[in-house]
Structures are given as structure tokens and as C-alpha cells.
Coordinates of C-alpha atoms and ligand atoms in Angstrom, one line a residue:
M1132 CA -3.8 -36.7 39.6
S1133 CA -4.3 -33.5 41.5
T1134 CA -2.8 -30.8 39.4
A1135 CA -5.1 -28.6 37.4
T1136 CA -5.3 -29.2 33.6
L1137 CA -4.7 -26.3 31.2
T1138 CA -6.2 -27.2 27.8
V1139 CA -5.0 -25.1 24.8
D1140 CA -7.1 -25.4 21.7
L1141 CA -4.5 -24.9 19.0
G1142 CA -7.2 -25.1 16.3
A1143 CA -9.0 -22.1 17.8
L1144 CA -5.7 -20.3 18.2
T1145 CA -4.7 -20.7 14.6
A1146 CA -8.2 -19.8 13.5
N1147 CA -7.9 -16.6 15.5
W1148 CA -4.6 -15.9 13.8
S1149 CA -6.0 -16.5 10.3
A1150 CA -9.0 -14.3 11.1
L1151 CA -6.7 -11.4 12.1
A1152 CA -4.5 -12.1 9.1
A1153 CA -7.6 -11.9 6.8
M1154 CA -8.5 -8.4 8.0
G1155 CA -6.0 -6.8 5.6
R1156 CA -3.4 -7.5 3.0
A1157 CA -0.3 -7.2 5.2
E1158 CA 1.6 -10.3 6.2
A1159 CA 0.5 -11.4 9.7
A1160 CA 3.4 -12.3 11.9
A1161 CA 2.8 -13.9 15.3
V1162 CA 3.9 -12.6 18.7
V1163 CA 4.9 -15.6 20.9
K1164 CA 6.9 -13.8 23.6
A1165 CA 6.8 -14.9 27.3
D1166 CA 6.4 -18.6 26.2
A1167 CA 3.5 -17.7 23.9
Y1168 CA 1.7 -15.7 26.6
G1169 CA 2.2 -18.7 29.0
L1170 CA 0.7 -21.3 26.6
G1171 CA 3.9 -22.9 25.4
A1172 CA 5.9 -21.3 22.6
A1173 CA 7.1 -24.5 21.0
R1174 CA 3.6 -26.0 20.5
V1175 CA 2.0 -22.7 19.7
G1176 CA 4.8 -21.7 17.3
R1177 CA 4.7 -25.0 15.4
A1178 CA 0.9 -24.9 15.1
L1179 CA 1.2 -21.3 13.7
A1180 CA 4.0 -22.2 11.3
K1181 CA 1.8 -25.1 10.0
A1182 CA -1.1 -22.6 9.6
G1183 CA 1.2 -20.4 7.4
A1184 CA 3.0 -18.0 9.8
R1185 CA 6.5 -17.2 8.5
T1186 CA 7.5 -14.4 11.0
F1187 CA 7.6 -14.6 14.8
F1188 CA 8.4 -12.0 17.5
V1189 CA 9.7 -12.8 21.0
A1190 CA 10.9 -10.5 23.7
V1191 CA 14.5 -11.8 24.4
T1192 CA 17.2 -13.7 22.7
E1193 CA 16.9 -16.8 24.9
E1194 CA 13.3 -17.1 23.9
G1195 CA 14.3 -16.8 20.3
A1196 CA 16.8 -19.6 20.6
A1197 CA 14.2 -22.0 22.2
L1198 CA 11.8 -21.1 19.4
R1199 CA 14.3 -21.7 16.7
Q1200 CA 14.9 -25.2 18.2
A1201 CA 11.2 -25.8 18.0
L1202 CA 10.6 -24.4 14.5
G1203 CA 13.8 -25.4 12.7
P1204 CA 15.3 -23.3 10.0
G1205 CA 13.2 -21.0 7.8
P1206 CA 10.9 -18.8 9.8
V1207 CA 12.2 -15.3 10.7
I1208 CA 12.4 -14.8 14.4
Y1209 CA 12.7 -11.2 15.6
I1210 CA 14.0 -10.2 19.1
L1211 CA 12.1 -7.2 20.4
S1212 CA 14.6 -6.3 23.1
G1213 CA 17.2 -6.0 20.4
H1214 CA 20.9 -6.8 20.5
M1215 CA 22.0 -6.9 24.2
A1216 CA 25.6 -7.3 25.5
G1217 CA 26.6 -10.9 25.2
D1218 CA 23.9 -11.9 22.7
A1219 CA 26.0 -12.0 19.5
D1220 CA 26.9 -15.7 19.5
M1221 CA 23.3 -16.8 20.2
L1222 CA 21.9 -14.4 17.5
G1223 CA 24.4 -15.6 15.0
D1224 CA 24.2 -19.4 15.8
M1225 CA 20.4 -19.5 16.0
D1226 CA 19.8 -17.2 13.1
L1227 CA 17.8 -14.6 15.1
T1228 CA 17.1 -11.1 14.0
P1229 CA 17.3 -8.4 16.7
I1230 CA 15.1 -5.3 16.4
L1231 CA 17.7 -2.6 17.3
N1232 CA 16.3 0.1 19.7
S1233 CA 19.1 2.6 20.0
L1234 CA 22.3 3.9 18.5
D1235 CA 24.2 1.8 21.1
Q1236 CA 22.5 -1.3 20.0
L1237 CA 23.1 -0.5 16.3
I1238 CA 26.8 0.0 16.9
R1239 CA 27.0 -3.1 19.0
H1240 CA 25.3 -5.1 16.3
L1241 CA 27.3 -3.8 13.3
E1242 CA 30.6 -4.4 15.2
A1243 CA 29.8 -7.9 16.6
L1244 CA 27.8 -9.3 13.7
P1245 CA 28.6 -7.3 10.5
G1246 CA 26.2 -8.4 7.7
H1247 CA 23.8 -10.2 10.0
P1248 CA 20.2 -9.1 9.5
F1249 CA 18.5 -6.7 11.8
G1250 CA 15.3 -4.6 12.2
L1251 CA 14.8 -1.2 13.8
Q1252 CA 12.3 0.1 16.3
L1253 CA 11.3 3.8 16.2
D1254 CA 9.7 5.5 19.2
T1255 CA 6.5 7.3 17.9
G1256 CA 5.4 8.4 21.4
M1257 CA 5.1 5.5 23.7
H1258 CA 8.5 6.2 25.2
R1259 CA 9.3 2.6 26.0
L1260 CA 11.6 1.2 23.3
G1261 CA 13.0 2.5 20.0
M1262 CA 14.8 5.5 18.5
E1263 CA 13.2 8.9 19.1
P1264 CA 12.8 11.3 16.1
S1265 CA 16.0 13.3 16.9
E1266 CA 18.1 10.1 17.3
W1267 CA 16.6 8.7 14.2
T1268 CA 17.5 11.7 12.2
A1269 CA 21.2 11.4 13.3
V1270 CA 21.3 7.6 12.7
R1271 CA 19.1 6.9 9.8
D1272 CA 21.7 7.2 7.0
I1273 CA 24.1 4.7 8.7
A1274 CA 21.2 2.4 9.6
L1275 CA 19.6 2.4 6.1
A1276 CA 22.9 1.8 4.4
Q1277 CA 22.9 -1.6 6.1
S1278 CA 19.5 -2.5 4.7
P1279 CA 17.3 -3.3 7.8
Q1280 CA 14.8 -6.1 7.2
L1281 CA 11.9 -4.3 9.0
I1282 CA 11.1 -1.0 10.8
I1283 CA 8.6 -1.2 13.6
S1284 CA 6.9 1.0 16.1
H1285 CA 4.4 0.2 18.8
L1286 CA 1.0 1.7 19.7
A1287 CA 0.4 2.8 23.3
C1288 CA -3.4 3.0 23.2
A1289 CA -4.4 0.6 20.4
D1290 CA -7.2 -1.0 22.5
D1291 CA -8.9 2.4 22.8
L1292 CA -10.7 3.2 19.5
G1293 CA -11.1 6.9 20.2
A1294 CA -7.7 7.7 21.5
A1295 CA -6.1 10.6 19.7
M1296 CA -2.7 9.0 20.5
N1297 CA -3.4 6.4 17.8
T1298 CA -3.7 9.0 15.0
D1299 CA -0.7 10.9 16.4
Q1300 CA 1.5 7.8 16.4
L1301 CA 0.4 6.9 12.9
A1302 CA 1.3 10.3 11.6
T1303 CA 4.7 10.3 13.4
F1304 CA 5.4 6.8 12.1
R1305 CA 4.6 7.9 8.5
Q1306 CA 6.8 11.0 8.9
M1307 CA 9.7 9.0 10.3
T1308 CA 9.5 6.4 7.5
A1309 CA 8.6 8.7 4.6
G1310 CA 10.2 7.6 1.4
L1311 CA 11.9 4.6 2.8
D1312 CA 12.1 1.4 0.8
C1313 CA 11.9 -1.0 3.8
P1314 CA 9.0 -3.1 5.1
L1315 CA 7.1 -1.4 8.0
S1316 CA 5.1 -2.7 10.9
L1317 CA 3.0 -0.8 13.5
A1318 CA -0.1 -2.8 14.5
N1319 CA -0.5 -5.3 17.4
T1320 CA -4.0 -6.9 17.8
G1321 CA -5.6 -3.6 18.8
G1322 CA -3.9 -1.8 15.8
I1323 CA -5.2 -4.4 13.4
L1324 CA -8.7 -3.8 14.6
L1325 CA -8.4 0.0 14.5
D1326 CA -8.2 0.5 10.8
R1327 CA -6.3 -0.8 7.7
A1328 CA -4.2 2.3 7.7
Y1329 CA -2.3 0.9 10.7
H1330 CA -1.5 -2.4 9.0
F1331 CA 1.5 -1.4 6.7
D1332 CA 3.5 -4.5 5.5
V1333 CA 3.6 -6.8 8.6
T1334 CA 1.1 -7.0 11.5
R1335 CA 2.0 -8.3 15.0
P1336 CA -1.0 -10.0 16.6
G1337 CA -0.6 -11.4 20.1
I1338 CA -3.5 -11.4 22.5
G1339 CA -6.2 -11.8 19.8
M1340 CA -4.7 -15.1 18.7
Y1341 CA -4.9 -16.3 22.3
G1342 CA -8.6 -15.4 22.6
G1343 CA -8.3 -12.1 24.5
M1344 CA -9.8 -8.6 24.1
P1345 CA -9.9 -6.4 22.2
F1346 CA -10.6 -9.1 19.6
E1347 CA -14.3 -9.6 20.5
K1348 CA -14.9 -12.2 17.9
A1349 CA -12.0 -14.4 19.0
R1350 CA -12.6 -18.1 19.7
P1351 CA -11.7 -19.0 23.3
V1352 CA -8.4 -20.8 23.4
V1353 CA -7.8 -21.9 27.0
S1354 CA -9.7 -23.8 29.6
L1355 CA -8.5 -24.6 33.1
D1356 CA -10.0 -27.5 35.0
I1357 CA -9.2 -27.9 38.7
P1358 CA -9.7 -31.1 40.6
V1359 CA -11.8 -31.2 43.8
I1360 CA -9.8 -32.8 46.7
Q1361 CA -12.5 -32.9 49.4
C1362 CA -16.1 -31.8 50.1
R1363 CA -17.8 -31.1 53.5
D1364 CA -21.0 -29.6 55.0
V1365 CA -20.8 -26.5 57.1
A1366 CA -23.5 -25.0 59.3
P1367 CA -24.6 -21.3 59.4
G1368 CA -21.9 -19.4 61.4
D1369 CA -19.0 -21.7 60.4
A1370 CA -16.1 -20.0 58.7
V1371 CA -14.0 -21.2 55.8
G1372 CA -10.3 -20.7 55.3
Y1373 CA -7.6 -18.3 56.6
G1374 CA -8.7 -15.4 58.7
R1375 CA -12.3 -16.6 58.8
A1376 CA -12.9 -14.4 55.8
W1377 CA -16.1 -16.1 54.8
T1378 CA -18.9 -17.3 57.0
A1379 CA -21.8 -19.6 56.0
R1380 CA -25.3 -18.0 56.2
R1381 CA -27.1 -21.1 55.2
P1382 CA -26.3 -24.8 55.6
S1383 CA -23.6 -25.1 52.8
R1384 CA -21.6 -27.6 51.0
I1385 CA -17.9 -26.6 50.5
A1386 CA -15.5 -28.1 48.1
T1387 CA -11.7 -27.6 48.4
L1388 CA -9.8 -27.3 45.1
S1389 CA -6.3 -28.3 44.3
A1390 CA -4.8 -25.0 43.1
G1391 CA -4.0 -21.6 44.6
Y1392 CA -2.1 -18.4 44.3
A1393 CA 1.1 -20.3 43.8
D1394 CA -0.5 -21.3 40.5
G1395 CA -1.1 -17.7 39.5
I1396 CA -4.7 -17.6 40.7
L1397 CA -4.5 -14.1 42.1
R1398 CA -5.3 -14.0 45.8
C1399 CA -7.4 -10.8 45.3
L1400 CA -9.9 -13.0 43.5
G1401 CA -10.9 -14.5 46.8
D1402 CA -14.2 -12.6 47.3
R1403 CA -15.0 -11.9 43.7
A1404 CA -14.5 -15.0 41.5
A1405 CA -16.5 -18.1 40.8
V1406 CA -15.8 -21.4 39.1
W1407 CA -18.2 -23.5 37.1
A1408 CA -19.3 -27.1 37.9
D1409 CA -20.8 -27.9 34.5
D1410 CA -23.4 -25.1 34.2
V1411 CA -23.6 -24.3 37.9
R1412 CA -21.8 -21.2 39.1
C1413 CA -19.9 -21.9 42.4
P1414 CA -18.5 -18.8 44.1
V1415 CA -15.1 -18.8 45.7
V1416 CA -15.5 -18.6 49.4
G1417 CA -12.8 -17.3 51.8
R1418 CA -9.2 -16.5 51.0
I1419 CA -7.4 -18.2 48.3
S1420 CA -4.5 -20.2 49.8
M1421 CA -1.2 -21.1 48.2
D1422 CA -2.3 -24.4 46.9
L1423 CA -6.0 -24.6 47.8
I1424 CA -9.3 -22.8 47.1
G1425 CA -12.7 -23.2 48.8
I1426 CA -15.8 -23.0 46.7
D1427 CA -19.5 -23.1 47.5
V1428 CA -21.1 -26.2 45.8
T1429 CA -24.4 -26.1 47.7
D1430 CA -26.4 -25.5 44.5
T1431 CA -24.9 -28.4 42.5
S1432 CA -26.9 -31.7 42.3
R1433 CA -23.8 -33.8 43.3
D1434 CA -20.3 -33.1 44.4
P1435 CA -18.2 -32.2 41.3
K1436 CA -14.9 -34.1 40.6
S1437 CA -13.5 -31.0 39.0
V1438 CA -14.5 -27.5 38.1
A1439 CA -13.6 -24.9 35.5
L1440 CA -12.0 -21.6 36.4
L1441 CA -11.6 -20.9 32.6
G1442 CA -13.9 -22.4 30.0
P1443 CA -16.8 -21.7 27.8
L1444 CA -18.8 -19.9 30.6
Q1445 CA -15.9 -17.8 31.9
G1446 CA -13.1 -16.5 29.7
I1447 CA -9.8 -14.8 30.5
D1448 CA -11.3 -11.3 30.3
T1449 CA -14.1 -12.1 32.7
L1450 CA -11.6 -13.4 35.2
A1451 CA -9.3 -10.4 34.5
D1452 CA -12.2 -8.0 35.3
A1453 CA -12.8 -9.7 38.6
A1454 CA -9.1 -9.4 39.5
G1455 CA -8.8 -5.8 38.3
T1456 CA -6.3 -6.8 35.6
I1457 CA -6.1 -7.7 31.9
G1458 CA -6.4 -11.0 30.0
Y1459 CA -2.7 -10.8 29.2
E1460 CA -1.8 -11.1 32.9
I1461 CA -4.3 -13.9 33.5
L1462 CA -2.6 -15.9 30.7
T1463 CA 1.0 -15.2 31.6
S1464 CA 0.4 -15.9 35.3
M1465 CA -0.6 -19.5 34.6
S1466 CA 1.4 -22.0 36.5
A1467 CA 4.1 -24.3 35.2
R1468 CA 2.6 -26.8 37.6
Y1469 CA -0.6 -27.2 35.5
T1470 CA -0.7 -30.3 33.3
R1471 CA -0.9 -29.0 29.7
R1472 CA -3.1 -30.6 27.1
Y1473 CA -3.1 -29.4 23.5
L1474 CA -6.1 -29.9 21.1
G1475 CA -5.9 -29.7 17.3
Ligands
PLP2666 C1 3.4 -7.8 22.9 C2 3.6 -7.0 21.6 C3 2.8 -7.2 20.5 C4 1.5 -8.0 20.6 O1 0.5 -7.2 21.2 P1 -0.9 -7.7 21.5 O2 -1.6 -6.6 22.1 O3 -0.8 -8.9 22.4 O4 -1.5 -8.1 20.1 C5 3.1 -6.5 19.3 N1 4.2 -5.7 19.2 C6 5.0 -5.5 20.3 C7 6.2 -4.6 20.1 C8 4.8 -6.1 21.5 O5 5.6 -5.9 22.5

């Protein structure tokens, strides 16, 4: 077998969810959009449901339909993109609840699926999705007459403790929902960690469950082991890989790994990343190819059979820093080609 193996520790994932849930009195939902941040929405969703999650969020209706098939009837599945043209049958048949983002979506929903549950999103300053204060003033009486299940908004700077934007959005959300008798939801992972004032009735953790920052105390959830195809000795002055981008300065042992940028291992990591052979750090050498990566294994005691790009010694945020990105993108870039193994 030469594909890399992505191991997902579902026990760690559900423990992270429970830890975030225990930070307040709100109901903790679970955000499993983008195939549970690349880890597999069916397996992740079932593990979370077993751990007690009753409410899930996905980005689009098709993801909701797949999740409903995995979870069966019972859990509430919210669709963050709302009710898009052509969605009515799937929303109805699969018992999915759209979060309506605009007057257009509200009209579409009430016409196509009268009496079918829905939520609403308000824009408190992020200017991405949801009804702005003026639109909300015009629409709220019609919307509230139909008893929305949940009203949400989303924080733009929740991972920045000191950002004034957080308190501004909190104040705007409070103003826009003052006096309403409807469950409210504002906090993603960062919002949960900010302060209990952000929790309201339902929290929406995503990245923290998957072991990413800003949840510093998260247990790591993913490891990625990549097989070695071949090892060779190179002499000082020999170059490795495309463009001769790396040249040996000492007699070196080079291993070639079976993974590359086609697997979501960003090409820009070429001169910055390392992998681990047990507890020996092996720098990536030369350019990352589509399906192959060269590493320097000179300091290992014997040729490794496989190495860890993600594991106990290197988490998603370390790799993200090396790539100039965020843990979310490391996770969602992970290849469909990897063999997936689930623990717990
Ligand atoms: C993705 C998302 C979340 C989860 O955010 P994390 O930072 O991963 O916890 C919550 N709410 C909305 C609206 C989202 O789009």
C-alpha cells in the first residue's frame, strides 16, 4: 500500500466537543460543514451524535442530505447557506432546516415550503451572510410570525481576544434580538473561548473539536503517516528534485515519500516543513512534486518505512504556520486519496 494514512481519533474529537460544551450552559451544536473539515462528516457526525450532540450545521443543502442519511431521523441539521433556488425538495424530503439570510430567501422559503422549520441569520458587522439591521427592521414582523427555530450571527474576529469588533458585534446582536422569544446563537469556537456572554442558547464549535487553534487545550485529532517509496545516498553538490532547488552540503540520505501537492500538501511548504521519523525531525528537501516529496533522513538510525507529517510532534497549526495559512485550510485540503482510519 502506498497511499498515506489519515488517522482520525474520534475519541479525542468527541472529548474536545464535550470540553467546549462544558464551558457554559448553552447547548453545544457541532459544525460539520465541508465533510467535517475534511475528516468525514458521516463518521464524525455519528460519533458526535453518540456523544450527545443533537444539532448540526453544514454549509450547503447537499451536505445536509448526506448527513441526514448518516444520522437518520432526529438530530436538527441547519443549512448555513440558507434556502437556495432548487433546494425545496431536498430540504423537505431530508428534513433539513435552512438558516435564511435575506428577504429573498425568506420569501422563497415561505412560498415553497410553508410551515417547514427555518432559522435566520443576522449580519452584525461581518458583512458576509445575513440580514442587515435595516433589512431586519423591515422583515422582522413577518419572519417572527412564522416562529423561527433559531436566530444566529457570526463573529468576524473571535480568535482575537482583544478585538473591539467582538464587543461591537455582541452589542449589535443584543440590540437586533432584544425582547425576542427565540433561541439565539453567536459563538463559534473562538466565541466560546472569549466569554460566556457570547454563548446565548446554542454554541457552534467547529475547529476546536477538530483539534485546532484557538482551542489551545484541544486534544490532537488527526495524524498523517506517509510511506517511504525509496531511499538513496547523495554526495555534497548533488541536487534533489525539480529545479535543483536543494543541494546537499554533506553526504546525505534522501527518502522519497508517496504524497505530494495533489494530496493537499501545499507546494510552498517545500523549503519550510519537516516530517518526523519516530522522534527524528527530517526536513523536506527540494520542491514538493505532485505525488512525491523528498526528505533528509541522514540523522535517522535506519531508513524509515513511513514518516508522520501530522502527529503528536507536529500538529495542524505548526504545519499551517509553516505554510502561511490556518489549521482550517490544512484540514480541508486533505486528500480524498488518503486511506482513512478511525479510532474510538
Ligand atoms: C464555520 C462556522 C462555524 C464554526 O467555526 P469554528 O471557528 O470552526 O469553530 C460556526 N458558525 C458559522 C456560521 C460558521 O460558518
